[in-house]
PDB file of C-alpha atoms and ligand atoms in Angstrom:
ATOM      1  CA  UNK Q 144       0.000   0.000   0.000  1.00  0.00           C
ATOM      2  CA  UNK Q 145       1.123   3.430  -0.842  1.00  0.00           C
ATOM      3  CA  UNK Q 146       0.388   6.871   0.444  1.00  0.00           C
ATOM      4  CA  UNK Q 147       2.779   8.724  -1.984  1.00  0.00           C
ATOM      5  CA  UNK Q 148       1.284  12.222  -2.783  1.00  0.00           C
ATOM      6  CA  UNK Q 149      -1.348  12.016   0.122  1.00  0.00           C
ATOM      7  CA  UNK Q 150      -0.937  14.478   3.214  1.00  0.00           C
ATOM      8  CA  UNK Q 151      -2.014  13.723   6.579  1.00  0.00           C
ATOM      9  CA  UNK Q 152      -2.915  16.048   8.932  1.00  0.00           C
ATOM     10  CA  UNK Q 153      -2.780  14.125  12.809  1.00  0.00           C
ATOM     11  CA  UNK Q 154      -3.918  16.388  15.276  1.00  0.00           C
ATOM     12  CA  UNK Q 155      -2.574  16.467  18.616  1.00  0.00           C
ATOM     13  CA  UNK Q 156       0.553  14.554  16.986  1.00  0.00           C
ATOM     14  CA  UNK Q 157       3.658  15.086  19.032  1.00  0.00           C
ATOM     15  CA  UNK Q 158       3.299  12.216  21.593  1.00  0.00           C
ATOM     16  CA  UNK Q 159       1.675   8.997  21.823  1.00  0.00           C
ATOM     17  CA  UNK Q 160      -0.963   7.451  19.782  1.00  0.00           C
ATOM     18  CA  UNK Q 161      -1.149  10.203  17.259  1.00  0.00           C
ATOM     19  CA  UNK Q 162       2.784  10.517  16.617  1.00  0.00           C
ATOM     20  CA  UNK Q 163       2.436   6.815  15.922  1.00  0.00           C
ATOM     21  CA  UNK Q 164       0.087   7.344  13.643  1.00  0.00           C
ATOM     22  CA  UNK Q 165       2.435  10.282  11.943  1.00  0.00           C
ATOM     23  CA  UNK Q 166       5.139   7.474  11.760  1.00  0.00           C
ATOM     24  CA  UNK Q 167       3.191   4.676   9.882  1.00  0.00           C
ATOM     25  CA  UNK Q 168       1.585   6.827   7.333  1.00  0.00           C
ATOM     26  CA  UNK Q 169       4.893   8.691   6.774  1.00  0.00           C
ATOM     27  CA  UNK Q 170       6.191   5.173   6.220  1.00  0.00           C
ATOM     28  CA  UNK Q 171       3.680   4.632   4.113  1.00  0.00           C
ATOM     29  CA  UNK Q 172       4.609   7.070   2.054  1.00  0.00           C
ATOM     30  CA  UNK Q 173       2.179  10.020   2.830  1.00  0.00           C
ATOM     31  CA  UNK Q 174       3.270  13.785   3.793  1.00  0.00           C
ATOM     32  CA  UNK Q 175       2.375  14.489   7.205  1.00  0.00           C
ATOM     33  CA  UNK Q 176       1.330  17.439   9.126  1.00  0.00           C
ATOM     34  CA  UNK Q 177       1.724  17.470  13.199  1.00  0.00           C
ATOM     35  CA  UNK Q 178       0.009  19.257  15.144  1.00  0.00           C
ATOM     36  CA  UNK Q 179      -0.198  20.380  19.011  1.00  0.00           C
ATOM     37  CA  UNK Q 180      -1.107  23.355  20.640  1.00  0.00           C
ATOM     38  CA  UNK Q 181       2.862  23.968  22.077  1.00  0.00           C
ATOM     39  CA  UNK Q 182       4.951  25.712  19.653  1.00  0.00           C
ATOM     40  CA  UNK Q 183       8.867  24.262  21.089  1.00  0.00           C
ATOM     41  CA  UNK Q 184      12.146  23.071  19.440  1.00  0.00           C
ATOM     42  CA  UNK Q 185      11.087  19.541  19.974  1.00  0.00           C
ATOM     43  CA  UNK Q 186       7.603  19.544  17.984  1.00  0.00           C
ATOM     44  CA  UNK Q 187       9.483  20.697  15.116  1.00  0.00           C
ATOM     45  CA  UNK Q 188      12.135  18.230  15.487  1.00  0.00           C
ATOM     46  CA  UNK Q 189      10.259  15.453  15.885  1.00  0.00           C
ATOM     47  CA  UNK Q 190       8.787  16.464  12.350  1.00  0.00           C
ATOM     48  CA  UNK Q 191      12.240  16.482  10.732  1.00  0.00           C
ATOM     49  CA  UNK Q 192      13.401  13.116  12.565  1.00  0.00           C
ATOM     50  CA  UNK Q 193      10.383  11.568  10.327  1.00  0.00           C
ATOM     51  CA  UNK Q 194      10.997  13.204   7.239  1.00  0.00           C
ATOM     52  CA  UNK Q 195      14.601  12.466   7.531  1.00  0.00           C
ATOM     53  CA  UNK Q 196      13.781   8.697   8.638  1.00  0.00           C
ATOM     54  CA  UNK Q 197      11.244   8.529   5.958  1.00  0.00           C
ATOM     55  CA  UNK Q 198      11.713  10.574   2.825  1.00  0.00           C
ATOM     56  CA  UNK Q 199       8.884  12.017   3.243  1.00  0.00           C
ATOM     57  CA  UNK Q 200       7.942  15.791   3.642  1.00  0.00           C
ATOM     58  CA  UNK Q 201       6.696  16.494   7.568  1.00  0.00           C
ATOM     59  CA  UNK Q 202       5.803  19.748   8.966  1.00  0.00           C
ATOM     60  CA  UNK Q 203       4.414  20.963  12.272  1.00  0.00           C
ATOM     61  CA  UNK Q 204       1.942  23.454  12.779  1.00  0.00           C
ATOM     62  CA  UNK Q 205       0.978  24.938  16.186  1.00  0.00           C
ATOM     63  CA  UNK Q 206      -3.100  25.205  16.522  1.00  0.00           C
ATOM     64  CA  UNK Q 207      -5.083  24.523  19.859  1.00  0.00           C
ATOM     65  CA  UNK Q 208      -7.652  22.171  19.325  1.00  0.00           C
ATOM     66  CA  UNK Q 209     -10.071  23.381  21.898  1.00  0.00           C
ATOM     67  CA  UNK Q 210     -10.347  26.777  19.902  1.00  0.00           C
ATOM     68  CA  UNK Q 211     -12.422  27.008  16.637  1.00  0.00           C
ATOM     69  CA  UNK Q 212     -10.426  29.085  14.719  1.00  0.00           C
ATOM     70  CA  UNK Q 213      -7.257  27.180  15.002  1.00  0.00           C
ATOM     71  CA  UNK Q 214      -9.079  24.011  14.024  1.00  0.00           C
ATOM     72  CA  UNK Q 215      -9.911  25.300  10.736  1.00  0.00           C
ATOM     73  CA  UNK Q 216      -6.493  27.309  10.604  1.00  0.00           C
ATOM     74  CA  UNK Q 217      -4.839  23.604  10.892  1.00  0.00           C
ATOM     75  CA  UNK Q 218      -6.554  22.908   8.249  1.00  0.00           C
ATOM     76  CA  UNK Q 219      -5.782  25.861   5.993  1.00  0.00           C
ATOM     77  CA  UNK Q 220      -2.160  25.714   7.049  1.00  0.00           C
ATOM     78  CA  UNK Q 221      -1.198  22.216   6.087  1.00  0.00           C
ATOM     79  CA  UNK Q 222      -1.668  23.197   2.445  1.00  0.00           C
ATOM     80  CA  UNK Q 223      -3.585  19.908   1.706  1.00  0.00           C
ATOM     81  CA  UNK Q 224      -5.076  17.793   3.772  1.00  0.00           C
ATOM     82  CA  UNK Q 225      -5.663  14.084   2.244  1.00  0.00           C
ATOM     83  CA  UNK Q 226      -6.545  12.016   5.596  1.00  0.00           C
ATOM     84  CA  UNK Q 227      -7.544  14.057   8.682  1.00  0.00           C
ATOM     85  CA  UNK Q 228      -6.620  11.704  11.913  1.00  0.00           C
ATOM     86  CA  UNK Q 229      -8.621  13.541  14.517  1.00  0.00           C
ATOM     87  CA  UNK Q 230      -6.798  12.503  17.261  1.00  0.00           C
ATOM     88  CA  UNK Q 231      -6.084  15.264  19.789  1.00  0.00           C
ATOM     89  CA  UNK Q 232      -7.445  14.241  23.438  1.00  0.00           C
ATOM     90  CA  UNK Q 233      -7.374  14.464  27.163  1.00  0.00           C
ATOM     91  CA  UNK Q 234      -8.688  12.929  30.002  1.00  0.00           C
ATOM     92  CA  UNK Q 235     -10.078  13.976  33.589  1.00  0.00           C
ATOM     93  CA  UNK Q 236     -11.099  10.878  35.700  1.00  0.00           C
ATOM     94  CA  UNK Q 237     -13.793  12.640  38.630  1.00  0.00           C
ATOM     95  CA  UNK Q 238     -17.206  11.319  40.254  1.00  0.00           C
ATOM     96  CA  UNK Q 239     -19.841  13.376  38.388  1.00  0.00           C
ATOM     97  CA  UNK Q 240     -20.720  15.798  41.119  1.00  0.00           C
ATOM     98  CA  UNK Q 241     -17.306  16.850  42.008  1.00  0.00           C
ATOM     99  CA  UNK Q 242     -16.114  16.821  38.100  1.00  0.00           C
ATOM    100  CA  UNK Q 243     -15.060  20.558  36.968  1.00  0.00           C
ATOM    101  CA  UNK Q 244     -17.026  22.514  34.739  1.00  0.00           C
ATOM    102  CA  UNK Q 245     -13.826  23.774  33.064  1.00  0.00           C
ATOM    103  CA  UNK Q 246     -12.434  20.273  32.494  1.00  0.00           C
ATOM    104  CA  UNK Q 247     -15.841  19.003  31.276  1.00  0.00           C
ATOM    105  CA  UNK Q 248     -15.855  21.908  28.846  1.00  0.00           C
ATOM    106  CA  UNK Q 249     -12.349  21.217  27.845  1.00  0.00           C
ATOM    107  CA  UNK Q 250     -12.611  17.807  27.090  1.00  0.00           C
ATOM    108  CA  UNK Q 251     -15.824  18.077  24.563  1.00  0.00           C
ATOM    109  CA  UNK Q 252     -13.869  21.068  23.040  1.00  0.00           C
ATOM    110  CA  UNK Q 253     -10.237  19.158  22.497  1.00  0.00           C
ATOM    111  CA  UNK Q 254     -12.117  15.292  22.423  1.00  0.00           C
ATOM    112  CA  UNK Q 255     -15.447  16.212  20.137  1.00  0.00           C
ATOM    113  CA  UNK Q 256     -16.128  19.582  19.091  1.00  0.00           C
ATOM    114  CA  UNK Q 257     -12.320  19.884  17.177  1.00  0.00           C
ATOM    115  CA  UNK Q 258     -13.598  16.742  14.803  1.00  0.00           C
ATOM    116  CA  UNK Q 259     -16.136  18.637  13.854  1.00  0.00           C
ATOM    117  CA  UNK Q 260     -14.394  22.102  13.081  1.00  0.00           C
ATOM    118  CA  UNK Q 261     -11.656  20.402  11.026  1.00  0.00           C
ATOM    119  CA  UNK Q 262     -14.187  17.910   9.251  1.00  0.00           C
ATOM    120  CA  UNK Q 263     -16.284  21.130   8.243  1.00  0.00           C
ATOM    121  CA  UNK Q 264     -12.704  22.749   7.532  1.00  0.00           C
ATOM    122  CA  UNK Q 265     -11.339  19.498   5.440  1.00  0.00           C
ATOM    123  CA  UNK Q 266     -13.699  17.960   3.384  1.00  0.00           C
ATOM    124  CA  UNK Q 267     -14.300  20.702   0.472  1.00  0.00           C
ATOM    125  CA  UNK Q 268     -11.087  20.338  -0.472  1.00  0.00           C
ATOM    126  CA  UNK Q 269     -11.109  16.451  -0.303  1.00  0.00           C
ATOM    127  CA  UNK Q 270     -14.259  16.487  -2.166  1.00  0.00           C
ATOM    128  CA  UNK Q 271     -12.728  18.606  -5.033  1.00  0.00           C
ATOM    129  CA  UNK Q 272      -9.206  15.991  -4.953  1.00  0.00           C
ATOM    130  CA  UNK Q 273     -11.727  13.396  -5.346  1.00  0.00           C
ATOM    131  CA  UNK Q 274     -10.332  11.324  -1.979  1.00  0.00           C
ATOM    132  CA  UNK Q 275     -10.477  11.904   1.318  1.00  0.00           C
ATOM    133  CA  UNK Q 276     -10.261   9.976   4.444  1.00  0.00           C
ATOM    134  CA  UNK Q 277     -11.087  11.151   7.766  1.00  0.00           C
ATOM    135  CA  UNK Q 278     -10.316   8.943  10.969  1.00  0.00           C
ATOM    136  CA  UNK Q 279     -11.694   9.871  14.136  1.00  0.00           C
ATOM    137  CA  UNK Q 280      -9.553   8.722  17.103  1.00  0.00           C
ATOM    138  CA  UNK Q 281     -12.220   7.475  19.604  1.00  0.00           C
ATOM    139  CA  UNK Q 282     -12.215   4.679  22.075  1.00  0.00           C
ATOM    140  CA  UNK Q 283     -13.706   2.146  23.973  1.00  0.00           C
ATOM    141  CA  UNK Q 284     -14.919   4.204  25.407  1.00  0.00           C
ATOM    142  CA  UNK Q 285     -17.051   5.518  22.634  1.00  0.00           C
ATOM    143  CA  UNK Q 286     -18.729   2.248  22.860  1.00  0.00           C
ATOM    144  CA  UNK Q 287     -18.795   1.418  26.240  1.00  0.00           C
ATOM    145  CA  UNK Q 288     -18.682   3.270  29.784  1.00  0.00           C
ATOM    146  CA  UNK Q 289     -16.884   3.543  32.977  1.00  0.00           C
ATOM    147  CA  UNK Q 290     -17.647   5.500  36.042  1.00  0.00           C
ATOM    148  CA  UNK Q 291     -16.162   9.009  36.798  1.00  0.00           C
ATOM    149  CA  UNK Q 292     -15.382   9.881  33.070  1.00  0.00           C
ATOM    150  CA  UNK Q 293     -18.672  11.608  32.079  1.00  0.00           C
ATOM    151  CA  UNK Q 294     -17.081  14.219  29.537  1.00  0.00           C
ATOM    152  CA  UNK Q 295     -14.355  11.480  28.356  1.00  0.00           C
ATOM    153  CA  UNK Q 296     -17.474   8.991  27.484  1.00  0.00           C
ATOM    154  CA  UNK Q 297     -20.216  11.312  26.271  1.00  0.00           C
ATOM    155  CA  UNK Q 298     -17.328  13.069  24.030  1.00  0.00           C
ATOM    156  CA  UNK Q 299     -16.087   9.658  22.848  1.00  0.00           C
ATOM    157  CA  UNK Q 300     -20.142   8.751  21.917  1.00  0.00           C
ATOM    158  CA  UNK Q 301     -20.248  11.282  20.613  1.00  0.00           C
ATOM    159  CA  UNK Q 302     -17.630  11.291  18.039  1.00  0.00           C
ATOM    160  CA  UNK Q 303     -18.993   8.027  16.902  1.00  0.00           C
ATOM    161  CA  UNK Q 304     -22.528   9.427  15.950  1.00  0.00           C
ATOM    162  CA  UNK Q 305     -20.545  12.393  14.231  1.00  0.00           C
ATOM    163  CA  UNK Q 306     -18.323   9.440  12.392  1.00  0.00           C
ATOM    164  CA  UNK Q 307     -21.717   7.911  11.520  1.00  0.00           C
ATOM    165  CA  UNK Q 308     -23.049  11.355  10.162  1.00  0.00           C
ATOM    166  CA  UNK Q 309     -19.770  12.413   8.177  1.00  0.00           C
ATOM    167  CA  UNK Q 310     -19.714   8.593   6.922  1.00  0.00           C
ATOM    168  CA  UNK Q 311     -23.404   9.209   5.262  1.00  0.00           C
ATOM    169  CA  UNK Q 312     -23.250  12.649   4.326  1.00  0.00           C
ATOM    170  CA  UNK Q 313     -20.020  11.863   2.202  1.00  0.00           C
ATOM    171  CA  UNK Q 314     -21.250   7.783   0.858  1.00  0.00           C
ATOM    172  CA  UNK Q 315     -21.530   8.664  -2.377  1.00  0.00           C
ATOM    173  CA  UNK Q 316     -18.275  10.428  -2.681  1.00  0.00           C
ATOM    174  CA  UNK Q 317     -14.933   8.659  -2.794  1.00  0.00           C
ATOM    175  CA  UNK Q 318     -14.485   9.747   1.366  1.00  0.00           C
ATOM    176  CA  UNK Q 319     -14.861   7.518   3.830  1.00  0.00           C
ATOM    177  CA  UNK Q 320     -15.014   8.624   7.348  1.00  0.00           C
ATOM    178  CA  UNK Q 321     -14.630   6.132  10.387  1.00  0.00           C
ATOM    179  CA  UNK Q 322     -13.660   5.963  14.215  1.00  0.00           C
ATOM    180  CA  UNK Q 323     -11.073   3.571  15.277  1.00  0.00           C
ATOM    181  CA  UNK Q 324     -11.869   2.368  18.775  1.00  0.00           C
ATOM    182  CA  UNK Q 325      -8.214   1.499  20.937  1.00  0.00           C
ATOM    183  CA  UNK Q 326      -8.730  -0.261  24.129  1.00  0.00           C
ATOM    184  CA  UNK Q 327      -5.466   0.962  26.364  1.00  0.00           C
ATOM    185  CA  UNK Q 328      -2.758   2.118  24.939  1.00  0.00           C
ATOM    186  CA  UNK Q 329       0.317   2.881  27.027  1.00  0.00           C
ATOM    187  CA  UNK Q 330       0.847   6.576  26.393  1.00  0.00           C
ATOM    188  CA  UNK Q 331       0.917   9.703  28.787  1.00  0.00           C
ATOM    189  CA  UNK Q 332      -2.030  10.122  28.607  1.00  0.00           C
ATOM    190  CA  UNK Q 333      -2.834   6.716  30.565  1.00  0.00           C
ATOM    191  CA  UNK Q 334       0.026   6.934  32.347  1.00  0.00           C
ATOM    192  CA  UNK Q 335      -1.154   9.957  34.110  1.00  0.00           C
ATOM    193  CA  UNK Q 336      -4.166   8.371  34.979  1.00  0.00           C
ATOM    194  CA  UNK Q 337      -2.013   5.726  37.036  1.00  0.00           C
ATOM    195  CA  UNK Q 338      -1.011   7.469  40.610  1.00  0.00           C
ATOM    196  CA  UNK Q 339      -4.727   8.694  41.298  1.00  0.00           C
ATOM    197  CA  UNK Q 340      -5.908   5.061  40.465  1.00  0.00           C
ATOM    198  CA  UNK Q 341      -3.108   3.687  42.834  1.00  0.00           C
ATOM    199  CA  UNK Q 342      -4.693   5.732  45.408  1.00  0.00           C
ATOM    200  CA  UNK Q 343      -7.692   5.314  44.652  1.00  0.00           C
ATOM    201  CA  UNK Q 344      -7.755   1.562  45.076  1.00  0.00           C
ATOM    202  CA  UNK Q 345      -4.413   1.476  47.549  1.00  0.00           C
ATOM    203  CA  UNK Q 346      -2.670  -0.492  44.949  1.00  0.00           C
ATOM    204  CA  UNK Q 347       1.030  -0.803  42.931  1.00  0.00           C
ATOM    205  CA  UNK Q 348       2.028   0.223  39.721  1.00  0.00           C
ATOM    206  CA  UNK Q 349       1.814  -3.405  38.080  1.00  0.00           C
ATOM    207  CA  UNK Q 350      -1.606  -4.079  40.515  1.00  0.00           C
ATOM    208  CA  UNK Q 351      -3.626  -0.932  38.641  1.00  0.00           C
ATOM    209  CA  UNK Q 352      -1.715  -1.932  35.355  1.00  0.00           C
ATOM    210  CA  UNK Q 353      -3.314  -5.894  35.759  1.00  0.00           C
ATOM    211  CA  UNK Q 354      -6.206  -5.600  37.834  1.00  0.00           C
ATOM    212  CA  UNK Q 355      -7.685  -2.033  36.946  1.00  0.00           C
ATOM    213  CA  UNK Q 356      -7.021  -1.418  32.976  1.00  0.00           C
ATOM    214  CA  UNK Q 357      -6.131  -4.493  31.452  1.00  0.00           C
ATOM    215  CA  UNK Q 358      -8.839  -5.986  33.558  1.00  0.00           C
ATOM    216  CA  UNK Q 359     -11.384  -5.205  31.076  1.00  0.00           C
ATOM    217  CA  UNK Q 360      -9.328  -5.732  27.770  1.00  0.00           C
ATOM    218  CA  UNK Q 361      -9.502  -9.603  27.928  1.00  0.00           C
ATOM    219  CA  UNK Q 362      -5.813  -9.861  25.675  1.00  0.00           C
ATOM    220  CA  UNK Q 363      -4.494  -8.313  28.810  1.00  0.00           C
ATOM    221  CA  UNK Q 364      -2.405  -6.430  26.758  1.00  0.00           C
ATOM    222  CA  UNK Q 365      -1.786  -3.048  26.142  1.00  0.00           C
ATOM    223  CA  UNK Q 366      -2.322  -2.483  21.871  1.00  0.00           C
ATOM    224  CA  UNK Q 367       0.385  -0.149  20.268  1.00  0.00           C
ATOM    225  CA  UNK Q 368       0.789   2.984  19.126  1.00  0.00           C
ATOM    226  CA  UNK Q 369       1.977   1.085  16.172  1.00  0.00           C
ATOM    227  CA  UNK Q 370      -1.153  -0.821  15.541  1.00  0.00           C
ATOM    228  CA  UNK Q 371      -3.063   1.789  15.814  1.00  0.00           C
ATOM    229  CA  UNK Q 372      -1.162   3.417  12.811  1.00  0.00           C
ATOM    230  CA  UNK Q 373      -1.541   0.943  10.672  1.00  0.00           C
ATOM    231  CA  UNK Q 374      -5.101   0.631  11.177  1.00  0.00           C
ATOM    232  CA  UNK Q 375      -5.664   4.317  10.466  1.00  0.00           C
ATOM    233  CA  UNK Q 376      -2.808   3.309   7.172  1.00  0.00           C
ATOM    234  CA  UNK Q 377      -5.090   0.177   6.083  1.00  0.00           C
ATOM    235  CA  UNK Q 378      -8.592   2.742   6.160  1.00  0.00           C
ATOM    236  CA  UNK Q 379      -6.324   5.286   4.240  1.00  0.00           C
ATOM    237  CA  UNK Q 380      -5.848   2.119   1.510  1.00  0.00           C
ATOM    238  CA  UNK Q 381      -7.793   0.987  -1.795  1.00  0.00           C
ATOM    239  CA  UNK Q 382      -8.908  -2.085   0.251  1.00  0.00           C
ATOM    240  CA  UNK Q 383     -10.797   0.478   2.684  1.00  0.00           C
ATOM    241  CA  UNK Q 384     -13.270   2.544   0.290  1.00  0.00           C
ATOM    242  CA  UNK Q 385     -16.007   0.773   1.153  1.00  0.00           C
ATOM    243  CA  UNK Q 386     -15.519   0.765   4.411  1.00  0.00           C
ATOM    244  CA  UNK Q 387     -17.706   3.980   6.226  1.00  0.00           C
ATOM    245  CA  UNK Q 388     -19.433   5.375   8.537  1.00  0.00           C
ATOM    246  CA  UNK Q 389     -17.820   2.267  11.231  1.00  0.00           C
ATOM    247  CA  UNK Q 390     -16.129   1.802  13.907  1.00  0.00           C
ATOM    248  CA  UNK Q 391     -12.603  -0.522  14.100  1.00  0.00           C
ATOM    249  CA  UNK Q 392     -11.588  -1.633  17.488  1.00  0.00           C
ATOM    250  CA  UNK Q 393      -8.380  -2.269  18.862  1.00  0.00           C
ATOM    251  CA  UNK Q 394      -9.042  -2.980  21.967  1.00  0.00           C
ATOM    252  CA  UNK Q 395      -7.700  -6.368  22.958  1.00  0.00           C
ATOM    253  CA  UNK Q 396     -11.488  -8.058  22.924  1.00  0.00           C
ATOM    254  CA  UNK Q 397     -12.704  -5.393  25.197  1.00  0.00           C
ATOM    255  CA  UNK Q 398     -16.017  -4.762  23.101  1.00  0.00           C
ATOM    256  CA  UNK Q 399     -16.907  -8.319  23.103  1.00  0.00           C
ATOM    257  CA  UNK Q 400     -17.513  -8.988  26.590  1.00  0.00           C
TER     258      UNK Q 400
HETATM  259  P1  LIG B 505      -1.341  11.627  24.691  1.00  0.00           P
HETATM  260  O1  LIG B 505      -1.573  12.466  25.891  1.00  0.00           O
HETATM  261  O2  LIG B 505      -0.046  10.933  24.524  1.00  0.00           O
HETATM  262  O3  LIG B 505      -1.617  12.456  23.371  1.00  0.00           O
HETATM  263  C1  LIG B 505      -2.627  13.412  23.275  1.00  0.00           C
HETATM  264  C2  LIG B 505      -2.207  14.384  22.205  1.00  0.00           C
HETATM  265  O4  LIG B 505      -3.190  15.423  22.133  1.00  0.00           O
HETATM  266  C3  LIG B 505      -0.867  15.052  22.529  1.00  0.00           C
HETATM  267  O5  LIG B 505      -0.117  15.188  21.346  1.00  0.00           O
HETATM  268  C4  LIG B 505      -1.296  16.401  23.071  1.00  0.00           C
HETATM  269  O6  LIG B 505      -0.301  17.386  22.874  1.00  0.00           O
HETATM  270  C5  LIG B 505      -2.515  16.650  22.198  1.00  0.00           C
HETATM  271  N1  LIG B 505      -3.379  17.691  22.716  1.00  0.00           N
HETATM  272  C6  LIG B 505      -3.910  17.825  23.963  1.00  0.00           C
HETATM  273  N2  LIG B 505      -4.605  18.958  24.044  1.00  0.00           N
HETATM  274  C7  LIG B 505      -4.529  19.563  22.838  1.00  0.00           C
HETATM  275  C8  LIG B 505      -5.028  20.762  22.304  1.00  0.00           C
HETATM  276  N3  LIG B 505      -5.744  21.621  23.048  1.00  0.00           N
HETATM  277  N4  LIG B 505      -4.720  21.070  21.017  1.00  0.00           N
HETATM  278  C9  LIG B 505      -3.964  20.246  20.262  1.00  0.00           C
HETATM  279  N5  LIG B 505      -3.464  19.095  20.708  1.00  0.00           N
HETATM  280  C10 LIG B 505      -3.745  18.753  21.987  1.00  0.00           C
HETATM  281  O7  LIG B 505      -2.560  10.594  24.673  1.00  0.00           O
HETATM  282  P2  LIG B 505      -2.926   9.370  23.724  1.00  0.00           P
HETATM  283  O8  LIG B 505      -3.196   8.230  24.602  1.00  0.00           O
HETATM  284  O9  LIG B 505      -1.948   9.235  22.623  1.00  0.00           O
HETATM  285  O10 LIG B 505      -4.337   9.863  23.163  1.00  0.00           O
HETATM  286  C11 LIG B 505      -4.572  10.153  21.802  1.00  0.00           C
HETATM  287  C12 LIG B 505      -6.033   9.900  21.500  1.00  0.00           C
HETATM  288  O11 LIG B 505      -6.309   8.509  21.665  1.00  0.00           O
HETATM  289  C13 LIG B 505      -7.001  10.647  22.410  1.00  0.00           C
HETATM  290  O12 LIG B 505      -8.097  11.126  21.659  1.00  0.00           O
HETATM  291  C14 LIG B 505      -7.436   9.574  23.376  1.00  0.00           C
HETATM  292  O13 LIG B 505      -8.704   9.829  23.915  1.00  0.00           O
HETATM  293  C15 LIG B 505      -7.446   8.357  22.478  1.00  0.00           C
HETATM  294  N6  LIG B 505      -7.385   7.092  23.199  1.00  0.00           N
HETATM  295  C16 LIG B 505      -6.289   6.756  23.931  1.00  0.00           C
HETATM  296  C17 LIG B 505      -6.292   5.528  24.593  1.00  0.00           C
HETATM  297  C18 LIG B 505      -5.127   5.084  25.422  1.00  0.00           C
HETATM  298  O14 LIG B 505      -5.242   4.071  26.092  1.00  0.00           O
HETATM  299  N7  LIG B 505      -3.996   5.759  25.384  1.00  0.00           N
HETATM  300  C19 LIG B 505      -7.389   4.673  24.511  1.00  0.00           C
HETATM  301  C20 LIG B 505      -8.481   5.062  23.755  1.00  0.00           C
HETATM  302  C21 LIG B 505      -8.464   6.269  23.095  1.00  0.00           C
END
């Protein structure tokens, strides 16, 4: 499968899950574009490493993804955008009447409402290339719940109906649009979640590791940024076109309990 000639835009892109997915398309052949809302030495050099590693051309462009207008400037500043990854996400982990308003506001904003502004922003342009994918990071927990992350879980829902939407409104144009579903992944973004959940249940490191998260992804294993890339590479492929409007998880058999 090749990418050559596609760009990628990967927001929130300069750690974890969506760098991954920066690496395997670039491998793939595809231009990427990374994105976070920090503007340092390192998010630029992490754009040349792949470029140099890959052959590829790799930029990075600052834009906060819980602001409108630098959603759709993302957009406008890649100079092409091919396959949109929206990716960019946080977490905050809080029983529902002691969970911030600020934090629940931040997390539709960054987790839901960016998909939307850079679909909107994205898909004109696709639609005039005549391809376009768009791959809406999601989760699990888009499918399923767990306590004490009300924003995280309606935000993750709700990027699945708005993959369901994007998937119909564009079926009878050669754009697909789908969510890919990861069970855990170890990033920072779960790793941060591990201290409150030691103390939480007054357990180690390995104890919230095996008995808390990988207790409900019945591989016990963590997936990979890795795999997670090349899923997001394979719905980018030929062999994909039909496939829209869906969700793909990676998740370990967590779904199928
Ligand atoms: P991570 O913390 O490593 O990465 C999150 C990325 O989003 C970072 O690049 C960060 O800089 C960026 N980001 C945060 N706020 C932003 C903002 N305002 N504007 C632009 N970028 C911003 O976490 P991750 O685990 O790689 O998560 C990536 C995505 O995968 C998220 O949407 C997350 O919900 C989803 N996910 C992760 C897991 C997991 O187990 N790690 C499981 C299911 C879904």
């Amino acid at each position: 499968m090749s990418l050559a000639g596609k760009t990628a835009v990967i927001t929130g892109s300069n750690s974890g899950i969506g760098l991954g997915v920066a690496r395997e398309l670039a491998k793939a052949g595809a231009n990427v574009v990374l994105n976070s809302f920090t503007d340092t030495e390192e998010d630029h050099a992490l754009a040349a490493e792949i470029a140099k590693a890959t052959g590829v051309d790799a930029k990075y462009v600052q834009a906060d993804m819980s602001k409108a207008d630098d959603c759709r400037r993302l957009i406008a500043a890649a100079g092409g955008c091919d396959i949109l990854v929206n990716n960019a996400g946080i977490q905050h982990v809080a029983p529902v009447q002691d969970f911030p308003t600020g934090k629940w506001d931040a997390i539709i904003a960054i987790n839901l409402s960016s998909a939307f502004h850079t679909i909107a922003a994205a898909v004109t342009g696709m639609r005039e290339k005549g391809y376009g994918r768009i791959v809406n990071i999601a989760s699990a927990h888009g499918l399923t719940a767990s306590p004490y992350k009300s924003a995280y879980v309606a935000a993750k829902h709700g990027i699945v109906g708005l993959t369901k939407t994007i998937g119909l409104e564009t079926a009878q144009e050669p754009i697909t649009c789908n969510a890919v579903c990861p069970g855990y992944v170890l990033t920072p973004l779960v790793e941060a979640q591990i201290p409150d959940t030691m103390k939480e249940y007054n357990m180690s490191r390995e104890d919230v590791i095996k008995n808390v998260m990988l207790e409900r992804q019945p591989s016990k294993e963590f997936a990979t940024v890795e795999q997670l890339g090349g899923t997001v590479a394979f719905l980018a492929s030929d062999a994909a076109a039909q496939i829209t409007g869906t969700t793909i998880s990676v998740d370990g058999g967590w779904t199928a309990l």
